[in-house]
Each structure stands twice: as structure tokens, then as C-alpha cells.
Amino acid sequence: MASKVLVPLCPGFEEMEAIILIDVLRRGKVEVVSVSKSKEPIIASRNTIHLADKTFSEVNPKDFDAIILPGGMNGTKNLMADGEIHSLLDAFHTSQKHIAAICAAPAVLRKLKIISKEDPYTAFPSTEDLAKGEGGKYTGKRIESHNHVHTSIGPGSAFEFALYILELLEGKSVLETVKQGLQLPHSE
């Protein structure tokens, strides 16, 4: 049975991060559900327009194996300000389900203390002030995992991060099949 992943889309989200993650996971037969506050179109960071699959009120965190937060400065600020997102993240954290965030979005996890004082994490370098004084030890790695929390550095790491999450959820053979179909450059 394939995993189910929730991806919240708030105004200002970074398109590459959200769409690459959704696309790669769906290629791996993961059921990905994008969610937003309403049924209205969402304007992303580069002014592209998107529709989420469902609204926050239509999903139950118990039905999902993971939640992934795309970054984007304004998207992250909107994630930080939304109580429904906080409730969803709290439910995933309490259940020790996978929580992932890329670019600026790890600041949300720091603010909510999902990334606590000594936990390693990574994020887009200039976003440190979004959760100033909050927890975590910044590593600057492209991908950082600690317990059930996974973070990545930015748009340029979106494919790596998506493949990392896919392997975590569905295993090496699904990862290899999807990777072959993407025709990404080989790392030597």
C-alpha cells in the first residue's frame, strides 16, 4: 500500500519545491494531497497560479504518513501565521510521523519547537532570522535528517530531497525506477 503525503500550499510558496516534490512522489505512486485554506487559486512566489486538491478542514492527519512544507519566503511566513498548519504539524509530531521542510520552511518547525534546541537541521542560509532565537543547530548540508524530521536547503535541492523522501517512504527499488525515468545527471 502506497504512502500518503500532505503538502500545504500557502500564498507565496516556492513553485519548484512544491511541484517537484509532488511530481516525484506521485511518479513513485505515493498518494500526495495538496491542501490550502480555501478552494480559491493560490498565487505562488513567482506569480504562478495553483489549485490545491483539498482544504485544511477536509483532511485528517491520521490518514497520512508524512507532511512536507515547501518554502518560499512569503509562503513560509503564511505557514508560520496559520493555526490550522500548526495543528496539523502538532498532530504529525505527536504521532512521530515524517515531517519535511525545504528552503525557508524549516523556520516553521523551529518556531513550533518541532526542531528543538540541539536538533540538526538545514535551510536556505538567509532564512535564519525567521525563527530567531529558536532551536536547532544549522548544518548547511543539502539534506539533514534527525529522528522523523527532514530538512533541505533550497530550490536547487528539490529533486534530491524528493528522491530522499521517496526512498524513505517507498524503498530503494521505487527510488531507482523513478530516478531512471527522470534522467537526472549522474553523480560521480
mmCIF file of C-alpha atoms in Angstrom, residues 14-152:
data_model
loop_
_atom_site.group_PDB
_atom_site.id
_atom_site.type_symbol
_atom_site.label_atom_id
_atom_site.label_comp_id
_atom_site.label_asym_id
_atom_site.label_seq_id
_atom_site.Cartn_x
_atom_site.Cartn_y
_atom_site.Cartn_z
ATOM 1 C CA GLU A 14 8.103 28.300 -3.845
ATOM 2 C CA GLU A 15 6.808 26.609 -7.001
ATOM 3 C CA MET A 16 9.841 24.445 -7.749
ATOM 4 C CA GLU A 17 9.952 22.988 -4.277
ATOM 5 C CA ALA A 18 6.251 22.127 -4.076
ATOM 6 C CA ILE A 19 5.745 20.920 -7.644
ATOM 7 C CA ILE A 20 8.969 18.882 -7.894
ATOM 8 C CA LEU A 21 8.216 17.185 -4.560
ATOM 9 C CA ILE A 22 4.605 16.445 -5.549
ATOM 10 C CA ASP A 23 5.594 15.244 -9.033
ATOM 11 C CA VAL A 24 8.462 12.962 -7.964
ATOM 12 C CA LEU A 25 6.438 11.379 -5.159
ATOM 13 C CA ARG A 26 3.458 10.789 -7.459
ATOM 14 C CA ARG A 27 5.783 9.155 -10.009
ATOM 15 C CA GLY A 28 6.640 6.762 -7.173
ATOM 16 C CA LYS A 29 2.925 6.011 -6.681
ATOM 17 C CA VAL A 30 2.787 7.945 -3.390
ATOM 18 C CA GLU A 31 -0.638 9.477 -2.852
ATOM 19 C CA VAL A 32 0.089 13.189 -2.499
ATOM 20 C CA VAL A 33 -2.666 15.564 -1.416
ATOM 21 C CA SER A 34 -2.031 19.293 -1.667
ATOM 22 C CA VAL A 35 -4.040 21.403 0.778
ATOM 23 C CA SER A 36 -4.781 25.075 1.324
ATOM 24 C CA LYS A 37 -7.011 27.311 3.394
ATOM 25 C CA SER A 38 -9.718 27.587 0.725
ATOM 26 C CA LYS A 39 -10.739 26.382 -2.730
ATOM 27 C CA GLU A 40 -9.520 29.697 -4.199
ATOM 28 C CA PRO A 41 -6.478 29.780 -6.512
ATOM 29 C CA ILE A 42 -3.144 30.207 -4.733
ATOM 30 C CA ILE A 43 -0.592 32.638 -6.118
ATOM 31 C CA ALA A 44 2.908 31.249 -5.614
ATOM 32 C CA SER A 45 6.215 33.098 -5.247
ATOM 33 C CA ARG A 46 6.763 33.645 -8.984
ATOM 34 C CA ASN A 47 3.119 34.617 -9.587
ATOM 35 C CA THR A 48 2.070 31.249 -10.985
ATOM 36 C CA ILE A 49 -1.466 30.194 -10.049
ATOM 37 C CA HIS A 50 -2.287 26.826 -8.438
ATOM 38 C CA LEU A 51 -5.269 24.914 -7.074
ATOM 39 C CA ALA A 52 -4.939 22.631 -4.078
ATOM 40 C CA ASP A 53 -6.608 19.219 -4.007
ATOM 41 C CA LYS A 54 -8.374 19.869 -0.684
ATOM 42 C CA THR A 55 -8.779 22.414 2.095
ATOM 43 C CA PHE A 56 -7.276 22.048 5.576
ATOM 44 C CA SER A 57 -10.701 21.239 7.018
ATOM 45 C CA GLU A 58 -11.102 18.317 4.585
ATOM 46 C CA VAL A 59 -8.054 16.365 5.762
ATOM 47 C CA ASN A 60 -7.290 14.293 8.833
ATOM 48 C CA PRO A 61 -3.594 13.926 9.783
ATOM 49 C CA LYS A 62 -4.301 10.334 10.889
ATOM 50 C CA ASP A 63 -4.789 9.430 7.215
ATOM 51 C CA PHE A 64 -1.260 10.489 6.220
ATOM 52 C CA ASP A 65 2.263 9.148 6.679
ATOM 53 C CA ALA A 66 4.111 12.435 6.144
ATOM 54 C CA ILE A 67 3.738 16.174 5.684
ATOM 55 C CA ILE A 68 6.095 18.250 3.514
ATOM 56 C CA LEU A 69 6.337 22.039 3.744
ATOM 57 C CA PRO A 70 7.563 23.859 0.631
ATOM 58 C CA GLY A 71 9.464 27.076 1.292
ATOM 59 C CA GLY A 72 9.365 30.470 -0.313
ATOM 60 C CA MET A 73 9.712 33.482 1.974
ATOM 61 C CA ASN A 74 6.081 34.626 1.853
ATOM 62 C CA GLY A 75 4.822 31.041 1.804
ATOM 63 C CA THR A 76 6.816 30.315 4.950
ATOM 64 C CA LYS A 77 5.535 33.448 6.688
ATOM 65 C CA ASN A 78 1.994 32.331 5.827
ATOM 66 C CA LEU A 79 2.712 28.829 7.175
ATOM 67 C CA MET A 80 4.033 30.395 10.388
ATOM 68 C CA ALA A 81 0.895 32.505 10.811
ATOM 69 C CA ASP A 82 -1.662 29.751 10.186
ATOM 70 C CA GLY A 83 -3.114 27.983 13.230
ATOM 71 C CA GLU A 84 -4.504 25.128 11.118
ATOM 72 C CA ILE A 85 -0.989 24.340 9.890
ATOM 73 C CA HIS A 86 0.260 24.421 13.475
ATOM 74 C CA SER A 87 -2.432 21.895 14.480
ATOM 75 C CA LEU A 88 -1.566 19.604 11.568
ATOM 76 C CA LEU A 89 2.146 19.759 12.368
ATOM 77 C CA ASP A 90 1.494 19.129 16.055
ATOM 78 C CA ALA A 91 -0.528 16.011 15.179
ATOM 79 C CA PHE A 92 2.257 14.684 12.913
ATOM 80 C CA HIS A 93 4.915 15.449 15.537
ATOM 81 C CA THR A 94 2.970 13.858 18.388
ATOM 82 C CA SER A 95 2.499 10.707 16.272
ATOM 83 C CA GLN A 96 6.194 10.746 15.269
ATOM 84 C CA LYS A 97 5.209 10.748 11.576
ATOM 85 C CA HIS A 98 7.600 12.122 8.974
ATOM 86 C CA ILE A 99 7.772 15.923 8.799
ATOM 87 C CA ALA A 100 9.785 17.504 6.000
ATOM 88 C CA ALA A 101 10.552 21.126 5.129
ATOM 89 C CA ILE A 102 12.675 22.775 2.464
ATOM 90 C CA CYS A 103 14.284 26.208 1.994
ATOM 91 C CA ALA A 104 12.724 28.753 4.386
ATOM 92 C CA ALA A 105 10.088 26.336 5.750
ATOM 93 C CA PRO A 106 12.299 24.734 8.448
ATOM 94 C CA ALA A 107 11.794 28.043 10.305
ATOM 95 C CA VAL A 108 8.180 26.959 10.890
ATOM 96 C CA LEU A 109 9.421 23.765 12.558
ATOM 97 C CA ARG A 110 11.879 25.747 14.666
ATOM 98 C CA LYS A 111 9.214 28.235 15.740
ATOM 99 C CA LEU A 112 6.883 25.384 16.792
ATOM 100 C CA LYS A 113 9.778 23.627 18.587
ATOM 101 C CA ILE A 114 9.455 20.550 16.359
ATOM 102 C CA ILE A 115 13.135 21.249 15.738
ATOM 103 C CA SER A 116 14.357 21.754 19.272
ATOM 104 C CA LYS A 117 17.493 23.351 20.662
ATOM 105 C CA GLU A 118 20.091 20.666 19.836
ATOM 106 C CA ASP A 119 18.487 19.143 16.723
ATOM 107 C CA PRO A 120 20.481 19.424 13.476
ATOM 108 C CA TYR A 121 18.666 20.994 10.534
ATOM 109 C CA THR A 122 19.358 22.768 7.265
ATOM 110 C CA ALA A 123 17.554 25.566 5.430
ATOM 111 C CA PHE A 124 18.161 28.367 2.958
ATOM 112 C CA PRO A 125 21.035 30.291 4.615
ATOM 113 C CA SER A 126 19.389 33.732 4.640
ATOM 114 C CA THR A 127 16.247 32.499 6.431
ATOM 115 C CA GLU A 128 17.868 32.087 9.846
ATOM 116 C CA ASP A 129 16.155 35.218 11.214
ATOM 117 C CA LEU A 130 12.642 33.890 10.507
ATOM 118 C CA ALA A 131 12.792 31.925 13.760
ATOM 119 C CA LYS A 132 15.477 33.954 15.519
ATOM 120 C CA GLY A 133 16.289 32.666 18.968
ATOM 121 C CA GLU A 134 14.512 29.367 18.369
ATOM 122 C CA GLY A 135 16.037 25.901 18.429
ATOM 123 C CA GLY A 136 18.163 23.828 16.169
ATOM 124 C CA LYS A 137 21.770 23.638 15.072
ATOM 125 C CA TYR A 138 22.183 24.770 11.469
ATOM 126 C CA THR A 139 24.428 22.414 9.441
ATOM 127 C CA GLY A 140 24.222 23.897 5.924
ATOM 128 C CA LYS A 141 24.004 20.405 4.406
ATOM 129 C CA ARG A 142 21.832 19.856 1.328
ATOM 130 C CA ILE A 143 19.641 17.415 3.300
ATOM 131 C CA GLU A 144 19.551 16.881 7.049
ATOM 132 C CA SER A 145 17.538 14.255 8.926
ATOM 133 C CA HIS A 146 17.053 13.885 12.644
ATOM 134 C CA ASN A 147 14.561 11.366 14.007
ATOM 135 C CA HIS A 148 11.341 11.927 11.998
ATOM 136 C CA VAL A 149 12.210 15.476 10.825
ATOM 137 C CA HIS A 150 13.847 16.021 7.429
ATOM 138 C CA THR A 151 15.046 19.364 6.059
ATOM 139 C CA SER A 152 16.633 20.567 2.823
#
